[in-house]
Amino acid sequence: MADLELGRDVLDKQLVDRRGVRMGKVDGILLRLHADGPPEVAWLEVGAAPLLERVSGRLADAASALARRLGVGSGEPLRITPEQIVRFGRELHVDVDASRTNAFAWERWLRRFVEKVPGARA
Amino acid sequence: MKEFLKLGLGVVTSIAGFIEVGSLSTSAQAGARFGFRLLWAIAAATICLVFLAEMSGRLAAVGKHPLAAAVRERFGFRYQAIPLVAEIVLDTLVLAAEIGGVCIALQLVTGADVRVWVVPITFLIWLLLWRGKFSALENGLSALGLVSLAFVVGSVRLRPDWTGIASGFVPSLPGHDAMSYGLLAVSILGATLSPYLVNFYSAGAIEDKWSEKDLVANRLIAGAGMGFGSSVSMGVLVIAALVLAPKGIRVEGFEQAALLLTAPFGRWGLPLFAAALGIGCLGAAVEVSLNLAYVVSQSSGWQWGEDLKPRDDARFCTVYTLALALAALPILAGVAPLKITLLAMALTVLVLPFIVFPFLILMNDPHYLKTHRNGWIGNAVVLLVIGAGALLALVVVPLEILGG
């Protein structure tokens, strides 16, 4: 049993996936309100849009528009449900294979170019 | 030997602090115009940098967080966004100036125009980052950087008046040009205390896999490394005071500064000067481009590291590649590197408090530092120097701009 402050301890925390890969930070936390019963944490979000949304909505829209235009991922932020949280320590370990998710959309998109340069695999 | 190699991180960090285009030119200007009177500014900047580097090394060794990652985690993205953007802008400016510095060094020895060298040099820096391993870069650059000790040897060979030098460590107002004196003091602080050094040192400590066992070594590395760079900077100032000041030569560009080493070393002077300048700027350029990639990746929580294959951290590599391409543009367009440095130095002193303040809070947080938190001396020294520097900058920089 331990308590965590969502704003202080969880938001902006480093995320590590199933394979030990640094997959981003907790860019947003979504709380769902129910008509009957107490609110609950629905999911954690990872992505440029939820991150930039915290500073300016316009910036977030611009980032999403750029990603759509270039065909980077599906444009949706990655959502991590509370059930997928494995361990909370210096990092937040989650049961996700990040390389297949939208958290790695830009990484996959850029890799296509990076790979073609000699020495990229050395 | 292994312990000795760890020194590389301190030396390479100090090269970027003291032996790059901005620091070399401000030290030379300071000596040429005010004799030994501004030695205290170099000493103050050195003490502050030793403390800051030691702290960021400790944060990395104990807290296992590089600075940028810790700031985002502790203060949140909304706070971090401002210093982050400021640092990206500053680093890109500094990178442009350093690329220019390497090109100037090559121009001094070959006579070929600066602009001829921009593309090959930018490509060389990129290639070093693309293929190089972190330890090879840090140790290679710091070994090459030892050539700049020529300034220390040179200043001793000129038999300076040691009591005069000693009195330069006590701040005193000159009888003439108090404004330029103040601006040079700010420039020395701004050229030395670049925020990227602190980030780079903490990222380097993680690349070198430091742990709590390295805390004593960290102190020595920070002290000895910065001491090395600082002695070179002071050597430049002393030589300029002895060689240029009596003849009334002002340092307006590197044509005058290049004369510094001909007095103690004769015809070897110019190639030695060019080698020190070129290597210093190359080291600083490698460091600041890496730092840009570090800061962006660490703030975003991506995979990062100079030792990963580029295909495994494509975003990390993309950041330094874009930064290099962008930074090469102003130099290609013919903007003088010294103009860019002046802007970067003034900006540095103004944004430094916003970067150092959260850093100090982190250094006092047991969550990150456990029992290795800052003592009051460390906190006080850093706050004092940064505060004084920013105040001085707030007074001097606007006056200088108004005065043209």
Short mmCIF file of C-alpha atoms in Angstrom, two decimals:
data_model
loop_
_atom_site.label_atom_id
_atom_site.label_comp_id
_atom_site.label_asym_id
_atom_site.label_seq_id
_atom_site.Cartn_x
_atom_site.Cartn_y
_atom_site.Cartn_z
CA MET A 1 0.00 0.00 0.00
CA ALA A 2 1.49 3.34 -0.98
CA ASP A 3 0.08 6.67 -2.03
CA LEU A 4 1.29 8.54 -5.08
CA GLU A 5 0.62 12.14 -5.91
CA LEU A 6 -0.53 12.19 -9.53
CA GLY A 7 0.89 15.64 -10.23
CA ARG A 8 4.14 15.28 -8.33
CA ASP A 9 5.04 11.61 -8.68
CA VAL A 10 3.36 10.30 -11.80
CA LEU A 11 3.11 13.13 -14.34
CA ASP A 12 6.38 13.58 -16.29
CA LYS A 13 7.76 10.30 -14.91
CA GLN A 14 10.10 8.26 -17.11
CA LEU A 15 8.36 5.23 -18.67
CA VAL A 16 10.16 1.97 -19.35
CA ASP A 17 8.57 -0.78 -21.41
CA ARG A 18 8.53 -4.57 -21.13
CA ARG A 19 11.95 -4.84 -22.81
CA GLY A 20 13.58 -2.17 -20.67
CA VAL A 21 13.44 0.47 -23.41
CA ARG A 22 13.00 4.11 -22.40
CA MET A 23 9.72 4.86 -24.15
CA GLY A 24 8.95 8.44 -23.18
CA LYS A 25 7.48 10.21 -20.17
CA VAL A 26 4.00 10.39 -18.74
CA ASP A 27 2.79 13.34 -20.81
CA GLY A 28 -0.78 13.36 -19.54
CA ILE A 29 -3.11 11.69 -17.05
CA LEU A 30 -6.77 11.21 -17.82
CA LEU A 31 -9.30 11.10 -15.01
CA ARG A 32 -12.73 9.71 -15.93
CA LEU A 33 -15.82 10.98 -14.14
CA HIS A 34 -18.76 8.64 -13.66
CA ALA A 35 -22.38 9.68 -13.12
CA ASP A 36 -22.70 6.96 -10.52
CA GLY A 37 -19.64 6.30 -8.41
CA PRO A 38 -16.27 7.97 -7.85
CA PRO A 39 -13.93 9.17 -10.62
CA GLU A 40 -11.04 6.90 -11.65
CA VAL A 41 -7.73 7.21 -13.47
CA ALA A 42 -8.61 6.01 -16.96
CA TRP A 43 -5.16 6.06 -18.54
CA LEU A 44 -1.76 7.71 -18.83
CA GLU A 45 -0.97 9.37 -22.14
CA VAL A 46 2.31 9.47 -24.07
CA GLY A 47 2.66 11.76 -27.06
CA ALA A 48 3.62 15.18 -28.30
CA ALA A 49 0.00 16.35 -28.47
CA PRO A 50 -0.96 15.72 -24.82
CA LEU A 51 2.43 17.15 -23.78
CA LEU A 52 2.13 20.36 -25.76
CA GLU A 53 -1.52 20.69 -24.79
CA ARG A 54 -0.25 21.52 -21.32
CA VAL A 55 1.50 24.61 -22.67
CA SER A 56 -0.68 25.66 -25.57
CA GLY A 57 -3.53 24.08 -27.50
CA ARG A 58 -2.33 25.64 -30.73
CA LEU A 59 1.11 24.09 -30.41
CA ALA A 60 -0.50 20.71 -29.80
CA ASP A 61 -2.68 21.10 -32.91
CA ALA A 62 0.35 22.08 -34.98
CA ALA A 63 2.29 19.02 -33.80
CA SER A 64 -0.63 16.72 -34.65
CA ALA A 65 -1.07 18.36 -38.04
CA LEU A 66 2.62 17.92 -38.85
CA ALA A 67 2.53 14.24 -37.86
CA ARG A 68 -0.60 13.64 -39.98
CA ARG A 69 0.88 15.45 -42.93
CA LEU A 70 4.09 13.40 -42.87
CA GLY A 71 2.20 10.19 -42.15
CA VAL A 72 3.85 9.63 -38.78
CA GLY A 73 1.86 6.99 -36.85
CA SER A 74 -1.89 7.18 -36.48
CA GLY A 75 -1.71 10.56 -34.74
CA GLU A 76 -3.29 9.24 -31.55
CA PRO A 77 -1.32 9.39 -28.30
CA LEU A 78 -0.41 6.10 -26.67
CA ARG A 79 -2.73 5.23 -23.79
CA ILE A 80 -1.57 3.15 -20.87
CA THR A 81 -4.22 1.79 -18.55
CA PRO A 82 -3.61 1.36 -14.80
CA GLU A 83 -3.70 -2.44 -15.31
CA GLN A 84 -0.58 -2.18 -17.49
CA ILE A 85 1.51 -0.57 -14.73
CA VAL A 86 3.97 -3.15 -13.44
CA ARG A 87 6.29 -1.39 -11.05
CA PHE A 88 6.88 2.09 -9.75
CA GLY A 89 10.43 2.99 -8.78
CA ARG A 90 12.93 5.45 -10.20
CA GLU A 91 11.03 4.80 -13.43
CA LEU A 92 7.51 3.67 -14.16
CA HIS A 93 7.66 0.17 -15.66
CA VAL A 94 4.72 -0.77 -17.86
CA ASP A 95 3.68 -3.93 -19.67
CA VAL A 96 3.75 -2.53 -23.20
CA ASP A 97 5.93 -3.24 -26.24
CA ALA A 98 6.68 0.38 -27.00
CA SER A 99 8.40 -0.12 -30.34
CA ARG A 100 5.06 -1.10 -31.91
CA THR A 101 3.07 1.75 -30.41
CA ASN A 102 2.62 5.38 -31.30
CA ALA A 103 5.17 6.34 -28.65
CA PHE A 104 7.71 5.22 -31.26
CA ALA A 105 5.93 6.62 -34.32
CA TRP A 106 8.53 9.33 -34.92
CA GLU A 107 11.36 6.95 -34.12
CA ARG A 108 10.09 4.48 -36.75
CA TRP A 109 9.48 7.23 -39.27
CA LEU A 110 12.97 8.72 -38.85
CA ARG A 111 14.64 5.31 -38.77
CA ARG A 112 13.67 4.74 -42.41
CA PHE A 113 15.98 7.62 -43.34
CA VAL A 114 18.66 7.09 -40.70
CA GLU A 115 19.06 3.43 -41.69
CA LYS A 116 20.00 4.34 -45.24
CA VAL A 117 23.05 6.33 -44.11
CA PRO A 118 26.27 4.25 -44.05
CA GLY A 119 27.32 3.33 -40.52
CA ALA A 120 23.84 3.50 -39.00
CA ARG A 121 24.06 -0.10 -37.80
CA ALA A 122 27.58 0.11 -36.41
CA MET B 1 45.20 4.20 -15.59
CA LYS B 2 41.47 3.66 -15.60
CA GLU B 3 41.03 6.26 -12.88
CA PHE B 4 43.25 8.59 -14.84
CA LEU B 5 41.13 8.21 -17.97
CA LYS B 6 38.10 9.41 -16.02
CA LEU B 7 39.73 12.82 -16.02
CA GLY B 8 38.81 13.02 -19.69
CA LEU B 9 35.27 14.14 -18.89
CA GLY B 10 36.53 17.04 -16.78
CA VAL B 11 39.10 18.13 -19.33
CA VAL B 12 36.78 17.91 -22.32
CA THR B 13 34.10 19.84 -20.45
CA SER B 14 36.57 22.54 -19.52
CA ILE B 15 37.82 22.82 -23.12
CA ALA B 16 34.30 23.81 -24.09
CA GLY B 17 34.19 26.23 -21.16
CA PHE B 18 37.53 27.96 -21.52
CA ILE B 19 39.31 27.17 -24.79
CA GLU B 20 36.60 27.84 -27.32
CA VAL B 21 36.04 30.79 -29.57
CA GLY B 22 34.18 32.98 -27.06
CA SER B 23 36.41 32.44 -24.04
CA LEU B 24 39.66 32.77 -25.96
CA SER B 25 38.60 36.05 -27.51
CA THR B 26 37.18 37.57 -24.31
CA SER B 27 40.29 36.66 -22.31
CA ALA B 28 42.49 38.17 -24.99
CA GLN B 29 40.34 41.31 -25.11
CA ALA B 30 40.36 41.58 -21.32
CA GLY B 31 44.16 41.35 -21.14
CA ALA B 32 44.75 43.72 -24.04
CA ARG B 33 42.51 46.44 -22.61
CA PHE B 34 42.79 46.11 -18.86
CA GLY B 35 46.03 44.28 -18.15
CA PHE B 36 45.70 41.78 -15.30
CA ARG B 37 42.66 43.53 -13.82
CA LEU B 38 40.06 40.99 -14.99
CA LEU B 39 41.81 37.84 -13.74
CA TRP B 40 39.33 37.78 -10.86
CA ALA B 41 36.44 37.30 -13.30
CA ILE B 42 38.04 34.16 -14.72
CA ALA B 43 38.69 32.93 -11.18
CA ALA B 44 35.07 33.57 -10.12
CA ALA B 45 33.72 31.82 -13.20
CA THR B 46 36.05 28.88 -12.56
CA ILE B 47 35.00 28.43 -8.93
CA CYS B 48 31.36 28.55 -9.95
CA LEU B 49 31.87 26.08 -12.79
CA VAL B 50 33.76 23.64 -10.53
CA PHE B 51 30.85 23.69 -8.07
CA LEU B 52 28.21 23.32 -10.80
CA ALA B 53 30.05 20.48 -12.55
CA GLU B 54 30.67 18.65 -9.29
CA MET B 55 26.97 18.94 -8.44
CA SER B 56 25.72 17.68 -11.78
CA GLY B 57 28.19 14.78 -11.61
CA ARG B 58 26.88 13.96 -8.14
CA LEU B 59 23.26 14.13 -9.33
CA ALA B 60 24.13 11.67 -12.11
CA ALA B 61 26.19 9.33 -9.93
CA VAL B 62 23.77 9.17 -6.97
CA GLY B 63 20.38 10.03 -8.47
CA LYS B 64 21.07 8.28 -11.82
CA HIS B 65 19.28 11.17 -13.50
CA PRO B 66 20.87 13.46 -16.02
CA LEU B 67 19.99 17.06 -15.23
CA ALA B 68 17.43 17.64 -17.99
CA ALA B 69 15.45 14.51 -17.10
CA ALA B 70 15.44 15.38 -13.41
CA VAL B 71 14.24 18.94 -14.04
CA ARG B 72 11.29 17.73 -16.08
CA GLU B 73 10.38 15.08 -13.53
CA ARG B 74 10.66 17.37 -10.51
CA PHE B 75 9.27 20.62 -11.94
CA GLY B 76 7.05 19.39 -14.74
CA PHE B 77 7.03 20.22 -18.42
CA ARG B 78 5.30 23.55 -18.00
CA TYR B 79 8.20 24.93 -16.00
CA GLN B 80 10.84 23.17 -18.04
CA ALA B 81 9.55 24.40 -21.40
CA ILE B 82 11.10 27.85 -20.93
CA PRO B 83 14.65 26.92 -19.92
CA LEU B 84 14.52 24.10 -22.47
CA VAL B 85 13.70 26.40 -25.36
CA ALA B 86 16.26 28.94 -24.11
CA GLU B 87 18.93 26.28 -24.00
CA ILE B 88 18.12 24.97 -27.48
CA VAL B 89 18.44 28.49 -28.89
CA LEU B 90 21.64 29.19 -26.93
CA ASP B 91 23.27 25.89 -27.85
CA THR B 92 22.54 26.42 -31.53
CA LEU B 93 24.10 29.90 -31.37
CA VAL B 94 27.16 28.54 -29.58
CA LEU B 95 27.43 25.70 -32.10
CA ALA B 96 27.41 28.18 -34.97
CA ALA B 97 30.17 30.21 -33.30
CA GLU B 98 32.32 27.12 -32.67
CA ILE B 99 31.99 25.91 -36.25
CA GLY B 100 33.13 29.39 -37.22
CA GLY B 101 36.02 29.15 -34.75
CA VAL B 102 37.39 25.97 -36.32
CA CYS B 103 37.12 27.63 -39.75
CA ILE B 104 38.99 30.72 -38.50
CA ALA B 105 41.78 28.50 -37.17
CA LEU B 106 42.08 26.86 -40.58
CA GLN B 107 42.04 30.24 -42.28
CA LEU B 108 44.91 31.39 -40.06
CA VAL B 109 47.18 28.55 -41.19
CA THR B 110 46.05 28.10 -44.80
CA GLY B 111 44.91 31.57 -45.80
CA ALA B 112 41.78 30.09 -47.41
CA ASP B 113 38.56 31.98 -46.58
CA VAL B 114 36.44 30.93 -43.60
CA ARG B 115 33.49 30.05 -45.81
CA VAL B 116 35.50 27.48 -47.74
CA TRP B 117 35.82 25.40 -44.57
CA VAL B 118 32.25 25.52 -43.25
CA VAL B 119 30.84 22.51 -45.09
CA PRO B 120 33.80 20.14 -44.64
CA ILE B 121 34.13 21.05 -40.95
CA THR B 122 30.43 20.65 -40.25
CA PHE B 123 30.56 17.28 -41.97
CA LEU B 124 33.62 16.27 -39.90
CA ILE B 125 31.81 17.11 -36.65
CA TRP B 126 28.78 15.15 -37.80
CA LEU B 127 30.96 12.17 -38.76
CA LEU B 128 32.65 12.17 -35.33
CA LEU B 129 29.23 12.06 -33.68
CA TRP B 130 27.83 9.49 -36.09
CA ARG B 131 30.70 7.00 -35.78
CA GLY B 132 32.40 7.93 -32.50
CA LYS B 133 31.97 6.25 -29.13
CA PHE B 134 31.62 8.54 -26.13
CA SER B 135 34.85 7.52 -24.41
CA ALA B 136 36.86 7.81 -27.63
CA LEU B 137 35.53 11.33 -28.21
CA GLU B 138 36.08 12.47 -24.64
CA ASN B 139 39.60 11.07 -24.33
CA GLY B 140 40.68 11.94 -27.87
CA LEU B 141 39.53 15.53 -27.63
CA SER B 142 40.95 16.08 -24.17
CA ALA B 143 44.35 14.67 -25.22
CA LEU B 144 44.43 16.94 -28.28
CA GLY B 145 43.28 19.85 -26.14
CA LEU B 146 46.49 19.70 -24.11
CA VAL B 147 48.14 21.69 -26.93
CA SER B 148 46.44 24.75 -25.43
CA LEU B 149 48.78 24.52 -22.44
CA ALA B 150 51.04 26.50 -24.80
CA PHE B 151 49.30 29.59 -23.41
CA VAL B 152 50.33 28.71 -19.87
CA VAL B 153 53.91 27.89 -20.87
CA GLY B 154 54.02 31.02 -23.02
CA SER B 155 52.87 33.29 -20.21
CA VAL B 156 55.57 31.93 -17.89
CA ARG B 157 58.25 32.29 -20.58
CA LEU B 158 57.42 35.98 -20.85
CA ARG B 159 58.46 36.46 -17.18
CA PRO B 160 55.40 38.36 -15.98
CA ASP B 161 55.31 40.52 -12.85
CA TRP B 162 53.81 38.05 -10.38
CA THR B 163 52.69 40.66 -7.83
CA GLY B 164 50.80 42.41 -10.60
CA ILE B 165 49.13 39.13 -11.49
CA ALA B 166 48.23 38.50 -7.84
CA SER B 167 46.58 41.92 -7.56
CA GLY B 168 44.44 41.06 -10.60
CA PHE B 169 42.58 38.53 -8.48
CA VAL B 170 41.09 41.35 -6.39
CA PRO B 171 38.27 43.10 -8.25
CA SER B 172 39.01 46.78 -8.77
CA LEU B 173 37.53 49.41 -11.05
CA PRO B 174 39.83 50.75 -13.73
CA GLY B 175 40.37 54.49 -14.14
CA HIS B 176 39.08 54.38 -17.72
CA ASP B 177 36.25 52.72 -19.68
CA ALA B 178 34.37 51.32 -16.68
CA MET B 179 31.57 50.30 -19.05
CA SER B 180 33.72 48.08 -21.25
CA TYR B 181 35.30 46.68 -18.11
CA GLY B 182 31.87 45.66 -16.81
CA LEU B 183 30.82 44.24 -20.14
CA LEU B 184 34.01 42.18 -20.38
CA ALA B 185 33.45 40.84 -16.86
CA VAL B 186 29.93 39.77 -17.88
CA SER B 187 31.29 38.25 -21.10
CA ILE B 188 33.89 36.22 -19.21
CA LEU B 189 31.19 34.83 -16.93
CA GLY B 190 28.87 34.22 -19.89
CA ALA B 191 31.52 32.58 -22.04
CA THR B 192 32.60 30.23 -19.26
CA LEU B 193 29.40 29.32 -17.45
CA SER B 194 27.42 27.99 -20.40
CA PRO B 195 24.48 25.89 -19.19
CA TYR B 196 25.37 23.20 -21.67
CA LEU B 197 28.55 22.37 -19.77
CA VAL B 198 26.54 21.39 -16.72
CA ASN B 199 24.12 19.25 -18.72
CA PHE B 200 26.91 17.72 -20.72
CA TYR B 201 28.92 16.81 -17.64
CA SER B 202 25.95 15.04 -16.03
CA ALA B 203 25.08 13.19 -19.25
CA GLY B 204 28.76 12.26 -19.61
CA ALA B 205 28.84 10.89 -16.06
CA ILE B 206 25.95 8.61 -17.03
CA GLU B 207 27.59 7.63 -20.33
CA ASP B 208 30.67 6.73 -18.27
CA LYS B 209 28.43 4.77 -15.84
CA TRP B 210 29.43 6.55 -12.65
CA SER B 211 28.05 5.38 -9.32
CA GLU B 212 28.28 6.50 -5.72
CA LYS B 213 31.78 5.03 -5.65
CA ASP B 214 32.90 7.77 -8.03
CA LEU B 215 31.95 10.71 -5.82
CA VAL B 216 35.50 11.44 -4.67
CA ALA B 217 36.79 11.03 -8.21
CA ASN B 218 34.00 13.38 -9.35
CA ARG B 219 35.35 16.15 -7.11
CA LEU B 220 38.87 15.71 -8.40
CA ILE B 221 37.72 15.49 -12.01
CA ALA B 222 35.59 18.62 -11.75
CA GLY B 223 38.35 20.52 -9.95
CA ALA B 224 41.30 19.37 -12.04
CA GLY B 225 39.41 19.55 -15.33
CA MET B 226 38.14 23.09 -14.83
CA GLY B 227 41.48 24.09 -13.29
CA PHE B 228 43.16 23.07 -16.52
CA GLY B 229 40.83 25.16 -18.70
CA SER B 230 40.97 28.07 -16.30
CA SER B 231 44.77 28.16 -16.28
CA VAL B 232 44.74 28.28 -20.08
CA SER B 233 42.25 31.17 -20.03
CA MET B 234 44.39 33.04 -17.52
CA GLY B 235 47.46 32.32 -19.66
CA VAL B 236 45.72 33.96 -22.62
CA LEU B 237 44.82 37.00 -20.53
CA VAL B 238 48.35 37.35 -19.12
CA ILE B 239 50.00 37.08 -22.53
CA ALA B 240 47.58 39.62 -23.98
CA ALA B 241 48.34 41.96 -21.07
CA LEU B 242 52.10 41.61 -21.66
CA VAL B 243 52.17 41.59 -25.46
CA LEU B 244 49.19 43.56 -26.74
CA ALA B 245 48.36 46.06 -23.98
CA PRO B 246 51.72 47.96 -24.01
CA LYS B 247 51.40 48.51 -27.77
CA GLY B 248 47.78 49.60 -27.41
CA ILE B 249 46.59 46.82 -29.70
CA ARG B 250 42.89 46.04 -29.21
CA VAL B 251 41.61 42.58 -30.01
CA GLU B 252 38.84 43.08 -32.54
CA GLY B 253 39.17 39.75 -34.28
CA PHE B 254 41.46 36.78 -34.43
CA GLU B 255 44.05 38.55 -36.57
CA GLN B 256 45.29 40.35 -33.43
CA ALA B 257 44.77 37.43 -31.07
CA ALA B 258 46.82 35.19 -33.34
CA LEU B 259 49.88 37.31 -32.50
CA LEU B 260 49.72 36.26 -28.86
CA LEU B 261 51.94 33.23 -29.13
CA THR B 262 54.52 34.68 -31.50
CA ALA B 263 56.11 36.67 -28.66
CA PRO B 264 56.96 33.60 -26.56
CA PHE B 265 57.33 31.04 -29.38
CA GLY B 266 58.46 32.93 -32.49
CA ARG B 267 57.46 31.35 -35.79
CA TRP B 268 55.81 28.42 -33.99
CA GLY B 269 53.42 30.88 -32.41
CA LEU B 270 50.86 31.09 -35.18
CA PRO B 271 50.48 27.36 -35.85
CA LEU B 272 50.29 26.71 -32.09
CA PHE B 273 47.60 29.36 -31.72
CA ALA B 274 45.63 27.94 -34.64
CA ALA B 275 45.93 24.40 -33.26
CA ALA B 276 44.70 25.44 -29.82
CA LEU B 277 41.83 27.47 -31.26
CA GLY B 278 40.85 24.80 -33.79
CA ILE B 279 40.92 21.92 -31.34
CA GLY B 280 39.16 23.92 -28.63
CA CYS B 281 36.37 24.92 -30.98
CA LEU B 282 36.09 21.42 -32.46
CA GLY B 283 35.78 19.99 -28.96
CA ALA B 284 33.18 22.57 -28.01
CA ALA B 285 31.23 21.95 -31.23
CA VAL B 286 31.14 18.19 -30.66
CA GLU B 287 30.12 18.75 -27.07
CA VAL B 288 27.38 21.27 -27.74
CA SER B 289 25.81 19.24 -30.58
CA LEU B 290 25.82 16.15 -28.38
CA ASN B 291 24.35 18.24 -25.60
CA LEU B 292 21.44 19.36 -27.78
CA ALA B 293 20.65 15.73 -28.54
CA TYR B 294 21.00 14.84 -24.86
CA VAL B 295 18.76 17.60 -23.59
CA VAL B 296 15.96 16.99 -26.08
CA SER B 297 16.07 13.19 -25.63
CA GLN B 298 16.34 13.30 -21.85
CA SER B 299 13.50 15.77 -21.50
CA SER B 300 11.33 13.63 -23.76
CA GLY B 301 12.25 10.31 -22.15
CA TRP B 302 13.67 8.77 -25.36
CA GLN B 303 16.48 6.29 -25.65
CA TRP B 304 19.71 8.27 -25.74
CA GLY B 305 23.43 7.68 -25.77
CA GLU B 306 26.38 8.26 -28.02
CA ASP B 307 27.25 4.55 -27.81
CA LEU B 308 23.95 3.27 -29.23
CA LYS B 309 23.80 2.46 -32.92
CA PRO B 310 22.25 5.37 -34.84
CA ARG B 311 19.39 3.15 -36.03
CA ASP B 312 18.49 2.46 -32.40
CA ASP B 313 18.20 6.11 -31.44
CA ALA B 314 17.14 7.71 -34.69
CA ARG B 315 15.57 10.70 -32.93
CA PHE B 316 18.75 11.39 -30.94
CA CYS B 317 20.84 11.39 -34.14
CA THR B 318 18.28 13.50 -35.97
CA VAL B 319 18.54 16.22 -33.33
CA TYR B 320 22.30 16.72 -33.70
CA THR B 321 22.14 16.38 -37.47
CA LEU B 322 19.49 19.11 -37.76
CA ALA B 323 21.32 21.32 -35.25
CA LEU B 324 24.58 21.10 -37.22
CA ALA B 325 22.85 21.89 -40.50
CA LEU B 326 21.10 24.88 -38.96
CA ALA B 327 24.20 26.20 -37.18
CA ALA B 328 26.33 26.07 -40.32
CA LEU B 329 24.01 28.49 -42.13
CA PRO B 330 24.95 31.81 -40.49
CA ILE B 331 28.68 31.09 -40.87
CA LEU B 332 28.15 30.18 -44.54
CA ALA B 333 26.26 33.45 -44.92
CA GLY B 334 29.30 35.29 -43.60
CA VAL B 335 28.15 36.28 -40.09
CA ALA B 336 31.22 36.78 -37.88
CA PRO B 337 31.48 34.06 -35.21
CA LEU B 338 32.47 36.68 -32.63
CA LYS B 339 29.18 38.56 -33.15
CA ILE B 340 27.25 35.35 -32.53
CA THR B 341 29.32 34.64 -29.41
CA LEU B 342 28.67 38.09 -27.96
CA LEU B 343 24.93 37.55 -28.30
CA ALA B 344 25.19 34.05 -26.81
CA MET B 345 27.26 35.29 -23.85
CA ALA B 346 24.83 38.03 -22.89
CA LEU B 347 21.88 35.63 -23.24
CA THR B 348 23.68 33.01 -21.15
CA VAL B 349 24.08 35.28 -18.15
CA LEU B 350 20.40 36.29 -18.35
CA VAL B 351 18.96 32.76 -18.60
CA LEU B 352 21.43 31.15 -16.21
CA PRO B 353 19.40 31.85 -13.05
CA PHE B 354 16.36 30.11 -14.57
CA ILE B 355 18.45 27.03 -15.23
CA VAL B 356 20.51 27.04 -12.05
CA PHE B 357 17.67 27.70 -9.61
CA PRO B 358 15.79 24.40 -10.25
CA PHE B 359 19.17 22.68 -10.28
CA LEU B 360 19.91 23.94 -6.76
CA ILE B 361 16.53 22.73 -5.53
CA LEU B 362 17.20 19.29 -6.98
CA MET B 363 20.62 19.22 -5.32
CA ASN B 364 18.94 19.69 -1.95
CA ASP B 365 16.29 17.01 -2.51
CA PRO B 366 16.95 13.76 -0.62
CA HIS B 367 14.73 11.94 -3.11
CA TYR B 368 17.51 12.35 -5.69
CA LEU B 369 20.66 12.83 -3.63
CA LYS B 370 19.92 10.63 -0.61
CA THR B 371 22.61 11.55 1.93
CA HIS B 372 24.74 13.38 -0.63
CA ARG B 373 22.83 16.65 -0.67
CA ASN B 374 24.47 20.03 -1.10
CA GLY B 375 26.06 21.79 1.81
CA TRP B 376 25.39 25.47 2.42
CA ILE B 377 28.75 26.49 0.95
CA GLY B 378 27.96 24.98 -2.43
CA ASN B 379 24.50 26.54 -2.48
CA ALA B 380 25.82 29.94 -1.43
CA VAL B 381 28.69 30.08 -3.92
CA VAL B 382 26.51 29.22 -6.87
CA LEU B 383 23.68 31.57 -5.88
CA LEU B 384 26.09 34.40 -5.27
CA VAL B 385 27.97 34.18 -8.55
CA ILE B 386 24.87 33.63 -10.66
CA GLY B 387 22.97 36.41 -8.92
CA ALA B 388 25.83 38.85 -9.21
CA GLY B 389 26.37 37.93 -12.86
CA ALA B 390 22.73 38.40 -13.75
CA LEU B 391 22.56 41.74 -11.91
CA LEU B 392 25.68 42.94 -13.67
CA ALA B 393 24.26 41.80 -17.00
CA LEU B 394 20.95 43.58 -16.33
CA VAL B 395 22.82 46.82 -15.77
CA VAL B 396 25.60 46.59 -18.31
CA VAL B 397 24.00 44.93 -21.34
CA PRO B 398 21.14 47.44 -21.84
CA LEU B 399 23.53 50.35 -21.30
CA GLU B 400 25.92 48.91 -23.85
CA ILE B 401 23.11 48.45 -26.39
CA LEU B 402 21.85 52.01 -25.79
CA GLY B 403 25.37 53.35 -26.06
CA GLY B 404 25.82 51.46 -29.34
#
